[in-house]
Coordinates of C-alpha atoms in Angstrom, one line a residue:
M53 CA 226.6 198.0 136.5
T54 CA 226.6 195.9 133.3
V55 CA 225.7 196.9 129.8
W56 CA 222.4 195.0 130.3
N57 CA 221.4 197.4 133.1
L58 CA 221.5 200.2 130.6
M59 CA 219.8 198.3 127.9
L60 CA 217.0 197.0 130.1
D61 CA 216.4 200.5 131.6
L62 CA 216.4 202.0 128.1
G63 CA 214.0 199.3 126.9
F64 CA 211.6 199.8 129.7
I65 CA 211.5 203.6 129.3
A66 CA 211.2 203.2 125.5
A67 CA 208.2 201.0 125.9
L68 CA 206.6 203.6 128.2
L69 CA 207.4 206.3 125.8
L70 CA 205.5 204.4 123.0
V71 CA 202.6 203.9 125.4
G72 CA 202.7 207.7 126.0
V73 CA 202.6 208.4 122.3
V74 CA 199.5 206.1 121.9
L75 CA 197.8 207.6 124.9
R76 CA 198.4 211.2 123.7
A77 CA 197.1 210.3 120.3
K78 CA 193.9 208.6 121.6
V79 CA 192.9 210.2 124.9
T80 CA 191.3 213.6 124.6
F81 CA 191.9 214.5 128.2
L82 CA 195.7 214.1 127.7
Q83 CA 195.5 216.1 124.5
K84 CA 193.8 219.0 126.2
L85 CA 196.5 218.9 128.9
F86 CA 199.2 219.0 126.1
L87 CA 201.2 216.5 128.1
P88 CA 204.2 215.3 126.1
A89 CA 204.7 211.5 125.8
S90 CA 207.9 211.8 128.0
I91 CA 205.8 213.2 130.9
I92 CA 203.2 210.4 130.5
A93 CA 206.1 207.8 130.3
G94 CA 207.7 209.2 133.4
L95 CA 204.5 209.2 135.5
L96 CA 203.8 205.6 134.4
G97 CA 207.4 204.7 135.3
L98 CA 207.0 206.3 138.7
A99 CA 203.7 204.4 139.3
L100 CA 205.0 201.1 138.0
G101 CA 208.6 201.3 139.1
P102 CA 210.4 200.7 142.4
S103 CA 208.8 203.7 144.1
G104 CA 205.3 202.5 143.0
F105 CA 204.0 199.0 142.5
G106 CA 207.4 197.6 141.7
W107 CA 206.2 195.9 138.5
I108 CA 209.0 197.5 136.4
P109 CA 212.5 196.5 137.7
F110 CA 214.4 199.6 136.9
S111 CA 218.1 199.4 138.0
E112 CA 219.6 201.4 140.8
F113 CA 221.4 203.5 138.2
V114 CA 218.2 205.0 136.6
S115 CA 218.5 208.2 138.7
Q116 CA 222.0 208.8 137.3
Y117 CA 221.2 208.9 133.6
P118 CA 219.8 212.5 133.7
G119 CA 223.2 213.8 134.8
V120 CA 224.7 212.6 131.5
L121 CA 221.7 213.5 129.4
I122 CA 221.7 217.1 130.5
A123 CA 225.3 217.4 129.5
I124 CA 224.3 216.1 126.0
I125 CA 221.6 218.7 125.8
F126 CA 223.9 221.6 126.7
G127 CA 226.8 220.4 124.7
A128 CA 224.6 220.2 121.6
I129 CA 223.4 223.8 121.9
P130 CA 226.4 225.5 120.3
I131 CA 227.2 222.9 117.7
G132 CA 226.0 224.0 114.3
Q133 CA 224.8 227.3 115.6
A134 CA 224.8 230.0 112.9
A135 CA 226.8 233.1 113.5
V136 CA 224.5 235.9 114.6
K137 CA 224.9 239.5 113.4
W138 CA 223.9 241.2 116.6
S139 CA 224.2 244.6 115.1
E140 CA 221.1 243.8 112.9
T141 CA 219.1 242.0 115.5
I142 CA 219.8 243.5 118.9
G143 CA 217.1 246.0 118.8
R144 CA 214.4 243.5 118.0
V145 CA 215.4 240.9 120.6
R146 CA 216.4 243.3 123.3
N147 CA 213.1 243.3 125.1
M148 CA 212.7 239.5 124.8
W149 CA 216.1 239.2 126.4
I150 CA 215.0 241.6 129.3
Y151 CA 211.9 239.4 129.7
S152 CA 214.0 236.3 129.8
M153 CA 216.3 237.8 132.3
A154 CA 213.3 238.8 134.4
I155 CA 211.8 235.4 134.4
T156 CA 215.1 233.6 135.0
I157 CA 216.3 235.8 137.9
L158 CA 212.9 236.3 139.5
M159 CA 212.1 232.6 139.6
W160 CA 215.6 231.6 140.8
G161 CA 216.1 234.6 143.0
G162 CA 212.5 234.7 144.2
G163 CA 212.6 231.1 145.2
A164 CA 215.9 231.5 147.0
L165 CA 214.6 234.5 148.8
F166 CA 211.4 232.8 149.9
G167 CA 213.5 229.8 151.0
L168 CA 215.9 231.8 153.1
A169 CA 213.4 234.3 154.6
I170 CA 210.5 232.0 155.2
V171 CA 210.9 228.3 154.6
N172 CA 214.3 227.9 156.5
N173 CA 212.9 229.8 159.4
I174 CA 209.8 227.6 159.8
W175 CA 211.0 224.2 158.8
D176 CA 214.2 222.4 159.2
T177 CA 215.4 222.5 155.5
P178 CA 218.8 222.9 153.9
T179 CA 219.9 226.5 153.0
G180 CA 219.5 225.8 149.3
F181 CA 215.9 224.5 149.5
G182 CA 214.5 227.6 147.8
L183 CA 216.6 226.9 144.7
M184 CA 214.3 223.9 144.0
L185 CA 211.7 226.4 142.7
G186 CA 214.0 227.7 139.9
A187 CA 215.5 224.3 139.2
G188 CA 212.1 222.7 138.6
F189 CA 210.0 225.6 137.2
V190 CA 212.1 227.7 135.0
G191 CA 214.8 225.0 134.6
G192 CA 212.7 221.9 134.1
H193 CA 213.8 218.3 134.6
G194 CA 217.2 218.8 132.9
T195 CA 218.2 221.7 135.2
A196 CA 216.8 219.8 138.2
A197 CA 219.2 217.0 137.3
A198 CA 222.1 219.4 137.1
I199 CA 221.4 221.3 140.3
G200 CA 220.8 218.0 142.0
E201 CA 224.2 216.8 140.9
G202 CA 225.7 219.9 142.4
F203 CA 224.0 219.6 145.7
S204 CA 224.6 215.8 145.9
S205 CA 228.3 216.4 145.5
L206 CA 228.1 218.7 148.5
G207 CA 226.2 216.3 150.7
W208 CA 222.5 217.0 150.0
E209 CA 221.4 214.0 148.0
E210 CA 217.7 214.5 148.2
A211 CA 217.9 217.7 146.1
T212 CA 217.6 215.7 142.8
T213 CA 214.3 214.1 143.8
L214 CA 212.9 217.4 145.0
G215 CA 214.0 219.1 141.8
Y216 CA 212.2 216.5 139.7
T217 CA 209.1 216.8 141.8
S218 CA 209.2 220.6 141.4
A219 CA 209.6 220.2 137.6
T220 CA 206.7 217.8 137.3
V221 CA 204.3 220.0 139.3
G222 CA 205.5 223.0 137.3
I223 CA 204.6 221.4 134.0
L224 CA 201.1 220.6 135.2
A225 CA 200.7 224.3 136.4
S226 CA 202.1 225.4 133.1
V227 CA 199.5 223.5 131.0
I228 CA 196.4 224.0 133.2
G229 CA 197.1 227.6 134.0
G230 CA 198.1 228.4 130.4
M231 CA 195.0 227.0 128.9
L232 CA 192.8 228.9 131.3
F233 CA 194.7 232.1 130.5
I234 CA 194.3 231.6 126.7
K235 CA 190.6 230.9 126.9
Y236 CA 190.0 233.9 129.2
S237 CA 192.1 236.3 127.1
A238 CA 190.6 235.1 123.9
R239 CA 187.1 235.8 125.3
K240 CA 188.2 239.2 126.4
K241 CA 189.8 239.9 123.0
K242 CA 193.3 240.4 124.5
T243 CA 194.9 238.0 122.0
S244 CA 196.4 239.0 118.7
F245 CA 195.3 235.8 117.0
I246 CA 192.2 234.3 118.6
S247 CA 192.4 230.5 118.8
D248 CA 190.7 227.7 120.7
F249 CA 191.7 224.2 121.3
N250 CA 189.0 222.9 118.9
D251 CA 190.5 225.0 116.1
L252 CA 194.0 223.5 116.4
P253 CA 195.3 221.2 113.7
A254 CA 195.0 217.5 114.5
Q255 CA 198.8 217.0 114.7
L256 CA 199.1 219.5 117.6
R257 CA 196.4 217.7 119.6
T258 CA 197.3 214.1 118.9
G259 CA 201.0 214.5 118.4
L260 CA 200.8 212.5 115.1
V261 CA 201.9 214.4 111.9
P262 CA 200.1 213.5 108.6
K263 CA 202.2 212.9 105.5
S264 CA 201.2 216.2 104.0
Q265 CA 202.6 218.1 107.0
R266 CA 205.8 216.3 107.6
K267 CA 209.2 218.0 107.5
S268 CA 212.7 216.6 107.1
M269 CA 214.8 216.1 110.2
G270 CA 217.9 217.2 108.3
D271 CA 220.2 216.8 105.3
D272 CA 222.9 214.2 104.6
T273 CA 226.0 216.3 105.0
V274 CA 228.4 213.4 104.6
S275 CA 228.3 210.3 102.4
T276 CA 227.1 207.1 103.8
I277 CA 230.0 205.4 102.0
S278 CA 232.2 207.0 104.6
I279 CA 229.9 207.3 107.7
D280 CA 226.2 207.5 108.3
P281 CA 225.3 211.2 108.7
F282 CA 223.4 210.7 112.0
V283 CA 226.4 208.8 113.4
F284 CA 228.6 211.6 112.3
H285 CA 226.6 214.1 114.3
V286 CA 226.3 211.8 117.3
S287 CA 230.1 211.4 117.2
L288 CA 230.5 215.2 117.4
I289 CA 228.4 215.5 120.5
S290 CA 230.0 212.4 122.0
L291 CA 233.4 213.9 121.6
V292 CA 232.2 217.1 123.3
I293 CA 231.0 215.0 126.3
L294 CA 234.2 213.0 126.4
V295 CA 236.5 216.0 126.5
S296 CA 234.2 217.7 129.0
Y297 CA 234.3 214.6 131.3
F298 CA 238.1 214.4 131.3
T299 CA 238.4 218.2 131.7
K300 CA 236.1 218.0 134.7
M301 CA 238.2 215.1 136.2
F302 CA 241.4 217.1 135.6
I303 CA 240.2 220.3 137.2
E304 CA 238.7 218.5 140.2
S305 CA 241.9 216.6 140.7
M306 CA 243.8 219.8 140.8
V307 CA 241.3 221.7 143.0
T308 CA 239.6 219.1 145.2
Q309 CA 237.3 221.6 146.9
I310 CA 235.4 222.4 143.7
N311 CA 232.7 220.4 141.8
I312 CA 232.0 221.7 138.3
P313 CA 228.7 220.4 136.8
L314 CA 229.3 218.4 133.6
L315 CA 226.7 220.5 131.7
S316 CA 228.7 223.7 132.3
L317 CA 231.8 222.3 130.8
A318 CA 229.9 220.6 128.0
F319 CA 228.5 224.0 127.0
V320 CA 231.9 225.7 127.1
I321 CA 233.6 222.8 125.2
G322 CA 230.7 222.9 122.7
I323 CA 231.4 226.6 122.0
L324 CA 235.1 225.8 121.5
F325 CA 234.2 222.9 119.1
Q326 CA 231.9 225.2 117.1
F327 CA 234.7 227.8 116.9
I328 CA 237.1 225.2 115.6
L329 CA 234.6 223.8 113.1
R330 CA 234.0 227.3 111.7
K331 CA 237.8 228.0 111.4
T332 CA 238.5 224.7 109.7
G333 CA 235.4 224.7 107.4
G334 CA 233.9 221.7 109.2
A335 CA 230.8 223.7 110.2
E336 CA 229.5 223.4 106.7
Y337 CA 229.0 219.7 107.3
V338 CA 227.0 220.1 110.5
D339 CA 223.2 220.2 110.2
K340 CA 221.8 222.1 113.1
R341 CA 218.4 220.3 112.7
V342 CA 220.1 217.0 113.4
M343 CA 221.9 218.4 116.4
D344 CA 218.6 219.7 117.7
R345 CA 217.1 216.3 117.2
I346 CA 219.9 214.7 119.3
G347 CA 219.3 217.3 122.0
S348 CA 215.5 216.7 121.9
T349 CA 216.0 213.0 122.1
A350 CA 218.2 213.5 125.2
T351 CA 215.5 215.8 126.7
D352 CA 212.7 213.2 126.2
L353 CA 214.8 210.5 127.8
L354 CA 215.8 212.8 130.6
V355 CA 212.3 213.8 131.5
A356 CA 211.0 210.2 131.4
F357 CA 213.9 208.9 133.5
G358 CA 213.8 211.9 135.8
I359 CA 210.2 211.5 136.8
A360 CA 210.4 207.7 137.0
S361 CA 213.3 208.0 139.4
I362 CA 211.6 210.3 141.9
N363 CA 211.9 208.9 145.4
L364 CA 208.4 209.3 146.9
S365 CA 209.7 208.8 150.5
V366 CA 211.9 211.9 150.1
V367 CA 209.0 213.9 148.7
L368 CA 206.9 212.9 151.7
D369 CA 209.7 214.0 154.1
Y370 CA 209.7 217.5 152.6
A371 CA 206.0 217.6 151.7
V372 CA 204.9 220.6 153.7
P373 CA 207.7 223.0 152.9
L374 CA 207.8 221.8 149.3
I375 CA 204.0 222.5 148.9
A376 CA 204.6 226.0 150.4
L377 CA 207.4 226.7 148.0
L378 CA 205.6 225.4 144.9
L379 CA 202.4 227.4 145.8
F380 CA 204.6 230.5 146.1
G381 CA 206.2 229.7 142.8
I382 CA 202.8 229.5 140.9
V383 CA 201.6 232.8 142.4
W384 CA 205.0 234.4 141.7
A385 CA 205.0 233.2 138.1
F386 CA 201.5 234.6 137.6
L387 CA 202.6 238.0 138.9
I388 CA 205.4 238.0 136.3
Y389 CA 203.0 237.0 133.6
N390 CA 200.4 239.6 134.6
F391 CA 202.5 242.6 135.5
V392 CA 206.0 242.2 134.0
A393 CA 205.2 241.2 130.4
P394 CA 202.8 244.2 129.7
R395 CA 205.6 246.6 130.8
I396 CA 208.2 245.1 128.4
F397 CA 206.4 244.4 125.1
K398 CA 204.7 246.8 122.8
K399 CA 203.3 244.3 120.3
H400 CA 201.8 240.8 120.7
V401 CA 201.9 241.3 124.5
F402 CA 199.7 238.3 125.3
E403 CA 201.6 235.9 123.0
N404 CA 204.9 236.9 124.5
A405 CA 203.4 236.7 128.0
I406 CA 201.8 233.2 127.6
F407 CA 205.1 231.9 126.1
G408 CA 206.9 233.2 129.2
W409 CA 204.3 231.7 131.5
G410 CA 204.9 228.3 129.8
W411 CA 208.6 228.2 130.3
S412 CA 208.7 230.0 133.7
T413 CA 206.5 227.2 135.2
G414 CA 207.3 224.3 132.9
T415 CA 209.8 224.1 130.1
V416 CA 210.5 226.0 126.9
A417 CA 208.7 223.2 125.0
M418 CA 205.5 223.9 127.1
G419 CA 205.8 227.6 126.4
M420 CA 206.0 226.8 122.7
A421 CA 202.9 224.5 123.0
L422 CA 200.9 227.3 124.6
L423 CA 202.1 229.8 122.0
R424 CA 200.9 227.5 119.2
V425 CA 197.4 227.6 120.7
A426 CA 197.4 231.4 120.9
D427 CA 199.3 231.8 117.6
P428 CA 198.7 228.7 115.5
D429 CA 200.1 230.2 112.3
S430 CA 203.3 231.5 114.0
K431 CA 202.6 235.1 112.9
S432 CA 204.3 236.6 116.0
T433 CA 208.1 236.9 116.3
T434 CA 208.1 235.4 119.8
L435 CA 210.1 232.3 119.1
D436 CA 212.6 234.0 116.8
D437 CA 213.3 236.7 119.4
Y438 CA 213.6 234.1 122.1
A439 CA 216.0 231.9 120.1
L440 CA 218.4 234.8 119.6
G441 CA 218.0 236.2 123.2
Y442 CA 218.6 232.7 124.6
I443 CA 222.1 232.7 123.3
A444 CA 222.9 235.4 125.8
M445 CA 220.9 233.7 128.5
V446 CA 222.6 230.3 128.6
P447 CA 225.8 231.7 130.4
V448 CA 223.5 233.2 133.1
E449 CA 221.7 229.9 133.6
V450 CA 225.0 228.0 133.6
A451 CA 226.4 230.4 136.2
I452 CA 223.4 229.9 138.5
V453 CA 223.5 226.1 138.2
T454 CA 227.3 226.1 138.8
F455 CA 227.6 228.5 141.7
G456 CA 224.2 228.3 143.3
P457 CA 224.7 225.0 145.1
I458 CA 228.2 226.0 146.2
A459 CA 227.0 229.4 147.6
M460 CA 223.9 227.9 149.3
M461 CA 225.7 225.0 150.9
A462 CA 228.4 227.4 152.2
G463 CA 225.9 228.7 154.7
A464 CA 223.1 231.3 155.1
G465 CA 225.5 234.2 154.7
A466 CA 226.8 233.0 151.3
G467 CA 223.2 232.1 150.4
W468 CA 222.0 235.7 151.1
M469 CA 224.9 237.1 149.1
F470 CA 224.1 234.9 146.1
T471 CA 220.5 235.9 146.2
S472 CA 221.3 239.5 146.5
I473 CA 223.7 239.4 143.5
L474 CA 220.9 237.7 141.5
L475 CA 218.2 240.2 142.3
G476 CA 220.6 243.1 142.2
T477 CA 221.7 242.1 138.6
L478 CA 218.0 242.2 137.5
G479 CA 217.6 245.6 139.2
L480 CA 220.5 246.9 137.2
V481 CA 219.1 245.6 134.0
F482 CA 215.7 247.2 134.7
A483 CA 217.4 250.5 135.7
I484 CA 219.3 250.6 132.4
A485 CA 216.2 249.7 130.5
F486 CA 214.1 252.4 132.2
R487 CA 216.7 255.1 131.6
S488 CA 217.0 254.1 128.0
N489 CA 213.1 254.2 127.5
W490 CA 213.1 250.5 126.5
L491 CA 210.2 249.7 128.8
V492 CA 206.5 250.3 128.2
K493 CA 204.6 252.6 130.6
P494 CA 201.5 251.0 132.1
G495 CA 198.4 251.7 130.0
S496 CA 200.4 253.2 127.1
Q497 CA 199.6 250.3 124.7
G498 CA 196.0 251.3 124.4
N499 CA 193.5 248.8 123.3
P500 CA 194.7 245.2 122.7
V501 CA 195.8 244.3 119.2
Q502 CA 192.9 243.2 117.1
S503 CA 192.7 239.5 116.3
E504 CA 193.0 238.3 112.7
A505 CA 189.5 237.0 112.9
T506 CA 188.2 240.4 114.1
K507 CA 190.0 242.2 111.3
S508 CA 188.6 239.9 108.7
A509 CA 185.1 240.6 109.9
M510 CA 185.5 244.4 109.6

C-alpha cells in the first residue's frame, strides 16, 4: 500500500459524498427517505466500484479503513465529556437507560438466539451468524466493522460484509418504517407534537442550513500562533489511537490466543486521557463540539467506505439465511417499539419509542432524524436523557463486541452461554425495575398526551 492508495480512495469517496449532498438537496424522494449523504455515497460506490460496474478503481484496502475509523469514533467519545452529577440526573434518565438496555440486549441477544435456534439448524452457517443482526441494526456500520474485525481474526472473514449489508438494510427499514409510524400515529393523535414531513424546516429536508440557522462548530481553545485549534483536537484523538494500537499489540504479543478490538481499547484509553486532562487542567482547552465533529467525520467516512466495500458475492452466498435473519430483526424491532416502550415511559411515549425504533434498526443518527420529524422543536427530553444514559451503555456495547465473536467462534455451547448471559442480564434489569415500580402498567397512561397544535385550538 502506498500513500496514493489512501489519497485516491479518499478522493473517490469524497467525490461521492459531495454527489450525495447534491442529490439529498435536490431529489425529493431522497429527502423523504431521510437518507444521509454518506449512505448515498456508499451505495454509489458499491454500484460503481469493483463489486459493481468497476468504473471506480478503489484499492484492495478500502475494506480495512472502517476498522480504524470506528476506533476514532469510540476514542473520541470520552474526550471533552463533561462530568455528570449522577445524583441529580439518575431519576430522569433511569427509564431511558432501561429502554436502551432493552433495545441493545434484545437486538443482540434476540438475533443470537434466532441464529442458534433456527438459522444454524436449517442452513450451514457459522455459530455467530445471528450476531449480524445486532451488529448491523442496533450497531450500524461502525459496529459491523468492529464485529467483523473480531470474527475475521478468528477465521470468519465474510462477517464484515454481512454486517455492512445488515446495517444498510437496517437503515432503510428505519427510515421507511419510521415515517409510516409517524404518519399513522399523528393521524391517530398519539404524538405529543404533531408534525408532518411538509411542515419540516427546509434544512432538515435538504440537508443545507441557511445562514440564519447556522451554528458554530466550536471555539478556538488554543492560539493559532502555537497550533491550529482543529489540529490540536485531531492530535488528541490521534494520540489516543496510537496508544491504543501499541497497547493492543503488546497485549496480543503476551497472550497470543486473544484478539482485542481496537475500538474497545480506544474507548478505555480515551477515558484515561480524559481523566488525565481533568487532573492537569487540560480539559479546559478541549471543546467537546470539535471532538464530536471529528467523530462525526469518521462516521460519515466509515458508512461510505463500509457500504462501498460490500462483497456482493458473499451476500449472495448467504442470501437466504440473511434474509430470514433480517426479516426477523424488523419484526423483532417492531415488537420492541410497540410493546416495550409503552411499558417504560410515562411521558412522550411515542417520541421515545420512535427514537428507539430509529436506532434499533438503523443508527442513533436515524433515530434523531425521526425524532426531529415527531418533535421538530425538541420539546421532549429524549435526546438529553439518551445522551446521559448512553454513558452507562457504552461499556455494555464494548463488552458485546469484544467477547461476542470469541464466545460464538468457540462453539455452540459457548454461544448459548453468551446468549443466556445477555438475555439473563436484561431479565435481571427488568426484575429490579418491576420490584421498584419504575415500569408503567399497561393502559395506566390513559389518553395520549395532547399535541401542541390540539392544545392551541382548545
